mmCIF file of C-alpha atoms in Angstrom:
data_model
loop_
_atom_site.group_PDB
_atom_site.id
_atom_site.type_symbol
_atom_site.label_atom_id
_atom_site.label_comp_id
_atom_site.label_asym_id
_atom_site.label_seq_id
_atom_site.Cartn_x
_atom_site.Cartn_y
_atom_site.Cartn_z
ATOM 1 C CA SER A 1 65.210 -87.815 68.514
ATOM 2 C CA GLU A 2 65.095 -91.316 67.017
ATOM 3 C CA SER A 3 61.307 -91.334 67.324
ATOM 4 C CA VAL A 4 60.988 -88.026 65.465
ATOM 5 C CA LEU A 5 63.413 -89.059 62.717
ATOM 6 C CA SER A 6 61.707 -92.411 62.181
ATOM 7 C CA ALA A 7 58.357 -90.626 61.875
ATOM 8 C CA LEU A 8 59.834 -88.316 59.257
ATOM 9 C CA GLU A 9 61.070 -91.273 57.241
ATOM 10 C CA ARG A 10 57.763 -93.126 57.570
ATOM 11 C CA ASP A 11 55.545 -90.158 56.720
ATOM 12 C CA GLY A 12 57.878 -88.355 54.315
ATOM 13 C CA ARG A 13 55.468 -88.621 51.391
ATOM 14 C CA LYS A 14 52.613 -87.109 53.378
ATOM 15 C CA LEU A 15 54.728 -84.310 54.842
ATOM 16 C CA LEU A 16 56.145 -83.449 51.446
ATOM 17 C CA GLY A 17 53.075 -84.172 49.348
ATOM 18 C CA GLY A 18 54.979 -86.518 47.043
ATOM 19 C CA ASP A 19 58.217 -88.432 46.507
ATOM 20 C CA VAL A 20 59.831 -85.209 45.281
ATOM 21 C CA GLU A 21 58.754 -81.584 45.653
ATOM 22 C CA LEU A 22 59.833 -78.696 43.431
ATOM 23 C CA ARG A 23 59.399 -75.086 44.531
ATOM 24 C CA LEU A 24 59.539 -71.895 42.488
ATOM 25 C CA THR A 25 59.082 -68.351 43.794
ATOM 26 C CA HIS A 26 57.240 -65.636 41.844
ATOM 27 C CA GLN A 27 56.803 -67.685 38.665
ATOM 28 C CA GLU A 28 55.200 -70.941 37.592
ATOM 29 C CA ALA A 29 56.959 -73.778 35.813
ATOM 30 C CA THR A 30 56.973 -73.424 32.048
ATOM 31 C CA GLY A 31 54.816 -75.514 29.756
ATOM 32 C CA ASP A 32 57.842 -77.517 28.611
ATOM 33 C CA GLN A 33 58.807 -78.231 32.214
ATOM 34 C CA ILE A 34 55.293 -79.396 33.134
ATOM 35 C CA ASP A 35 55.122 -81.614 30.049
ATOM 36 C CA TRP A 36 58.459 -83.229 30.953
ATOM 37 C CA LEU A 37 57.396 -83.794 34.558
ATOM 38 C CA ARG A 38 54.145 -85.453 33.515
ATOM 39 C CA ALA A 39 55.942 -87.652 30.983
ATOM 40 C CA ASN A 40 58.544 -88.789 33.528
ATOM 41 C CA THR A 41 56.390 -89.419 36.622
ATOM 42 C CA GLU A 42 53.186 -91.208 37.539
ATOM 43 C CA ARG A 43 51.387 -88.073 38.760
ATOM 44 C CA VAL A 44 52.043 -84.363 39.203
ATOM 45 C CA GLY A 45 50.230 -82.160 41.716
ATOM 46 C CA GLU A 46 50.361 -78.369 41.440
ATOM 47 C CA LEU A 47 49.709 -75.915 44.269
ATOM 48 C CA ALA A 48 50.577 -72.378 45.281
ATOM 49 C CA THR A 49 50.876 -70.530 48.597
ATOM 50 C CA MET A 50 50.937 -66.881 49.582
ATOM 51 C CA ARG A 51 49.967 -64.583 52.443
ATOM 52 C CA THR A 52 47.059 -62.268 51.888
ATOM 53 C CA THR A 53 44.072 -60.718 53.659
ATOM 54 C CA ALA A 54 40.563 -62.158 53.888
ATOM 55 C CA TYR A 55 37.721 -59.737 54.575
ATOM 56 C CA GLY A 56 34.607 -60.656 56.529
ATOM 57 C CA PRO A 57 31.552 -58.446 57.096
ATOM 58 C CA ASP A 58 33.182 -56.529 59.948
ATOM 59 C CA GLN A 59 36.725 -57.843 60.302
ATOM 60 C CA ARG A 60 39.765 -58.635 58.202
ATOM 61 C CA ARG A 61 42.538 -61.108 58.907
ATOM 62 C CA LEU A 62 45.876 -62.157 57.444
ATOM 63 C CA VAL A 63 45.618 -65.709 56.079
ATOM 64 C CA GLU A 64 47.971 -68.343 54.754
ATOM 65 C CA LEU A 65 46.361 -68.902 51.354
ATOM 66 C CA LYS A 66 46.876 -72.234 49.634
ATOM 67 C CA ALA A 67 45.571 -73.068 46.165
ATOM 68 C CA VAL A 68 45.439 -76.709 45.049
ATOM 69 C CA ASP A 69 44.583 -78.599 41.875
ATOM 70 C CA ASP A 70 42.184 -81.513 41.361
ATOM 71 C CA ALA A 71 44.939 -84.065 42.077
ATOM 72 C CA TYR A 72 45.443 -82.817 45.640
ATOM 73 C CA PRO A 73 46.488 -84.553 47.794
ATOM 74 C CA LEU A 74 48.699 -87.077 46.014
ATOM 75 C CA PHE A 75 49.333 -88.847 49.328
ATOM 76 C CA GLY A 76 47.409 -88.878 52.582
ATOM 77 C CA GLU A 77 43.850 -87.726 53.144
ATOM 78 C CA MET A 78 42.440 -84.211 53.255
ATOM 79 C CA GLU A 79 39.707 -84.307 55.879
ATOM 80 C CA LEU A 80 37.101 -81.728 56.867
ATOM 81 C CA ALA A 81 35.262 -81.559 60.166
ATOM 82 C CA ASP A 82 31.725 -82.965 60.556
ATOM 83 C CA ASN A 83 32.312 -85.510 57.751
ATOM 84 C CA ILE A 84 31.975 -82.866 55.041
ATOM 85 C CA ALA A 85 33.381 -84.150 51.737
ATOM 86 C CA PHE A 86 36.445 -82.340 50.429
ATOM 87 C CA GLU A 87 36.068 -83.690 46.896
ATOM 88 C CA ASP A 88 34.043 -80.793 45.465
ATOM 89 C CA ALA A 89 34.281 -78.274 48.315
ATOM 90 C CA LEU A 90 36.474 -75.907 46.276
ATOM 91 C CA ASP A 91 34.396 -76.041 43.077
ATOM 92 C CA LYS A 92 32.587 -73.075 41.575
ATOM 93 C CA LYS A 93 28.879 -73.316 42.361
ATOM 94 C CA ASP A 94 26.289 -70.765 41.279
ATOM 95 C CA GLY A 95 29.120 -68.473 40.241
ATOM 96 C CA VAL A 96 30.925 -68.587 43.612
ATOM 97 C CA TRP A 97 34.179 -70.421 44.295
ATOM 98 C CA GLY A 98 34.408 -72.566 47.402
ATOM 99 C CA ALA A 99 37.022 -72.498 50.158
ATOM 100 C CA VAL A 100 37.882 -74.405 53.321
ATOM 101 C CA THR A 101 39.703 -72.986 56.308
ATOM 102 C CA GLU A 102 40.940 -73.599 59.813
ATOM 103 C CA ALA A 103 38.462 -72.977 62.605
ATOM 104 C CA GLY A 104 40.407 -69.950 63.817
ATOM 105 C CA LEU A 105 39.425 -67.882 60.798
ATOM 106 C CA LEU A 106 35.716 -68.400 61.471
ATOM 107 C CA GLU A 107 36.208 -67.111 65.000
ATOM 108 C CA ARG A 108 38.345 -64.153 63.967
ATOM 109 C CA LEU A 109 35.979 -63.005 61.229
ATOM 110 C CA ASN A 110 32.839 -63.947 63.189
ATOM 111 C CA ILE A 111 31.458 -66.030 60.326
ATOM 112 C CA ASN A 112 30.042 -69.524 59.847
ATOM 113 C CA ILE A 113 30.216 -72.257 57.240
ATOM 114 C CA GLY A 114 28.184 -71.092 54.242
ATOM 115 C CA ASP A 115 29.186 -67.432 54.633
ATOM 116 C CA THR A 116 31.413 -65.687 52.132
ATOM 117 C CA VAL A 117 34.620 -63.709 52.585
ATOM 118 C CA ALA A 118 36.249 -61.287 50.180
ATOM 119 C CA LEU A 119 39.518 -62.538 48.746
ATOM 120 C CA GLY A 120 41.139 -60.148 46.310
ATOM 121 C CA GLU A 121 38.603 -59.288 43.611
ATOM 122 C CA ILE A 122 36.114 -62.078 44.370
ATOM 123 C CA ASP A 123 34.083 -63.556 47.191
ATOM 124 C CA VAL A 124 34.630 -67.179 48.216
ATOM 125 C CA GLN A 125 32.200 -69.307 50.189
ATOM 126 C CA ILE A 126 33.472 -71.150 53.269
ATOM 127 C CA ARG A 127 32.293 -74.749 52.872
ATOM 128 C CA GLY A 128 34.203 -76.613 55.550
ATOM 129 C CA VAL A 129 36.687 -76.545 58.403
ATOM 130 C CA ILE A 130 40.026 -78.280 57.921
ATOM 131 C CA ALA A 131 40.516 -81.250 60.241
ATOM 132 C CA THR A 132 43.554 -82.838 58.561
ATOM 133 C CA GLU A 133 45.900 -81.290 55.993
ATOM 134 C CA PRO A 134 48.339 -84.081 55.123
ATOM 135 C CA ASP A 135 51.188 -82.024 53.664
ATOM 136 C CA LYS A 136 51.173 -79.269 56.269
ATOM 137 C CA ALA A 137 54.615 -80.015 57.666
ATOM 138 C CA VAL A 138 55.435 -78.887 61.173
ATOM 139 C CA GLY A 139 56.779 -75.330 61.156
ATOM 140 C CA PHE A 140 57.801 -72.666 63.634
ATOM 141 C CA PHE A 141 55.628 -69.768 62.494
ATOM 142 C CA ASN A 142 52.096 -69.347 61.199
ATOM 143 C CA PHE A 143 51.206 -65.781 60.399
ATOM 144 C CA GLY A 144 47.532 -66.584 59.986
ATOM 145 C CA PRO A 145 45.021 -69.421 59.651
ATOM 146 C CA ARG A 146 44.991 -71.574 56.540
ATOM 147 C CA LEU A 147 42.521 -70.682 53.782
ATOM 148 C CA MET A 148 42.410 -73.137 50.889
ATOM 149 C CA VAL A 149 40.969 -72.523 47.421
ATOM 150 C CA SER A 150 41.367 -74.113 43.991
ATOM 151 C CA MET A 151 44.090 -73.093 41.535
ATOM 152 C CA ASP A 152 41.392 -71.877 39.131
ATOM 153 C CA GLY A 153 39.801 -69.864 41.916
ATOM 154 C CA LEU A 154 43.146 -68.244 42.752
ATOM 155 C CA LYS A 155 43.484 -67.016 39.175
ATOM 156 C CA GLU A 156 40.208 -65.109 39.469
ATOM 157 C CA THR A 157 41.147 -63.368 42.717
ATOM 158 C CA GLY A 158 43.544 -61.000 40.967
ATOM 159 C CA LEU A 159 46.099 -61.627 43.721
ATOM 160 C CA VAL A 160 48.676 -63.071 41.326
ATOM 161 C CA GLN A 161 50.465 -59.942 40.140
ATOM 162 C CA PRO A 162 54.034 -59.153 39.060
ATOM 163 C CA GLY A 163 56.077 -58.980 42.251
ATOM 164 C CA SER A 164 53.580 -60.954 44.364
ATOM 165 C CA LEU A 165 55.371 -63.165 46.876
ATOM 166 C CA ILE A 166 53.792 -66.401 45.733
ATOM 167 C CA ARG A 167 55.388 -69.826 45.798
ATOM 168 C CA TYR A 168 54.496 -72.590 43.378
ATOM 169 C CA TYR A 169 54.973 -76.217 44.378
ATOM 170 C CA TYR A 170 54.994 -79.340 42.225
ATOM 171 C CA ALA A 171 54.497 -82.617 44.090
ATOM 172 C CA LEU A 172 55.681 -85.632 42.141
ATOM 173 C CA ASP A 173 54.664 -89.279 42.432
ATOM 174 C CA LEU A 174 57.619 -91.122 40.909
ATOM 175 C CA ASN A 175 57.621 -94.331 38.933
ATOM 176 C CA ASP A 176 58.201 -97.379 41.139
ATOM 177 C CA THR A 177 61.411 -98.190 39.276
ATOM 178 C CA GLU A 178 63.131 -94.861 40.053
ATOM 179 C CA THR A 179 64.524 -93.508 43.295
ATOM 180 C CA PRO A 180 64.224 -89.823 44.258
ATOM 181 C CA THR A 181 68.002 -89.473 43.944
ATOM 182 C CA ALA A 182 68.082 -90.879 40.410
ATOM 183 C CA PHE A 183 65.123 -88.744 39.362
ATOM 184 C CA ARG A 184 66.726 -85.639 40.814
ATOM 185 C CA GLU A 185 69.881 -86.241 38.775
ATOM 186 C CA ARG A 186 67.878 -86.582 35.561
ATOM 187 C CA LEU A 187 65.822 -83.502 36.389
ATOM 188 C CA GLU A 188 68.846 -81.307 37.083
ATOM 189 C CA SER A 189 70.485 -82.516 33.897
ATOM 190 C CA GLN A 190 67.376 -81.727 31.862
ATOM 191 C CA PHE A 191 66.749 -78.267 33.372
ATOM 192 C CA GLU A 192 70.055 -76.888 34.606
ATOM 193 C CA ASP A 193 68.810 -73.308 34.974
ATOM 194 C CA ALA A 194 65.242 -73.906 36.192
ATOM 195 C CA GLY A 195 65.963 -72.277 39.547
ATOM 196 C CA TRP A 196 63.680 -74.510 41.555
ATOM 197 C CA ARG A 197 64.334 -75.772 45.043
ATOM 198 C CA ILE A 198 64.193 -79.570 45.194
ATOM 199 C CA ARG A 199 63.292 -81.705 48.199
ATOM 200 C CA ASP A 200 62.591 -85.412 48.468
ATOM 201 C CA THR A 201 61.262 -87.742 51.149
ATOM 202 C CA ALA A 202 64.684 -88.068 52.756
ATOM 203 C CA ASN A 203 64.593 -84.343 53.543
ATOM 204 C CA ALA A 204 60.886 -83.618 53.863
ATOM 205 C CA ASN A 205 61.309 -81.237 56.797
ATOM 206 C CA PRO A 206 64.934 -80.138 57.264
ATOM 207 C CA GLY A 207 64.037 -77.627 59.992
ATOM 208 C CA LEU A 208 62.422 -80.279 62.161
ATOM 209 C CA ARG A 209 65.276 -82.702 61.441
ATOM 210 C CA ARG A 210 67.817 -80.140 62.697
#
């Protein structure tokens, strides 16, 4: 137990993606909220997750879709197998957005790196296999393999619709002079009715801690 708890404390930033994480369901943060976050932190990372279906040539599979911005990851390293660079793997090239995934999806859809899969209204090209995803905290259930695209790519899929069960996350790199507790107090005072769920490095994975 002590070993697990000490690891959580040591790697809290990586597990959480930042010093503080904000989560909203169904809707993104407003422009005023994003502006305040950027003005009161060193860096802000935006990402979104949802479950959806990816279609290969002959098969389809439920996937855990994750969309990330250019700042991802704020902490830790995102690594792909075979030394493939992650830096531009999700970019749009020749009109096609890129994606990376866990090896299991390649097997289940019987595809290879370089092939495309249908995701909503567009096709995305698989450009690498995920070796290390720093903020993928230990959980109890995975309903499908991870498929990662860019935030801009997600917008073109048409999957973001009213009523879609999509969660938006905002990973925050705080100023060195402010603790997560102090920042949280200022944040809650500034946006009393924001409705977001707030976690910090002291509680990066409450399920595992329990």
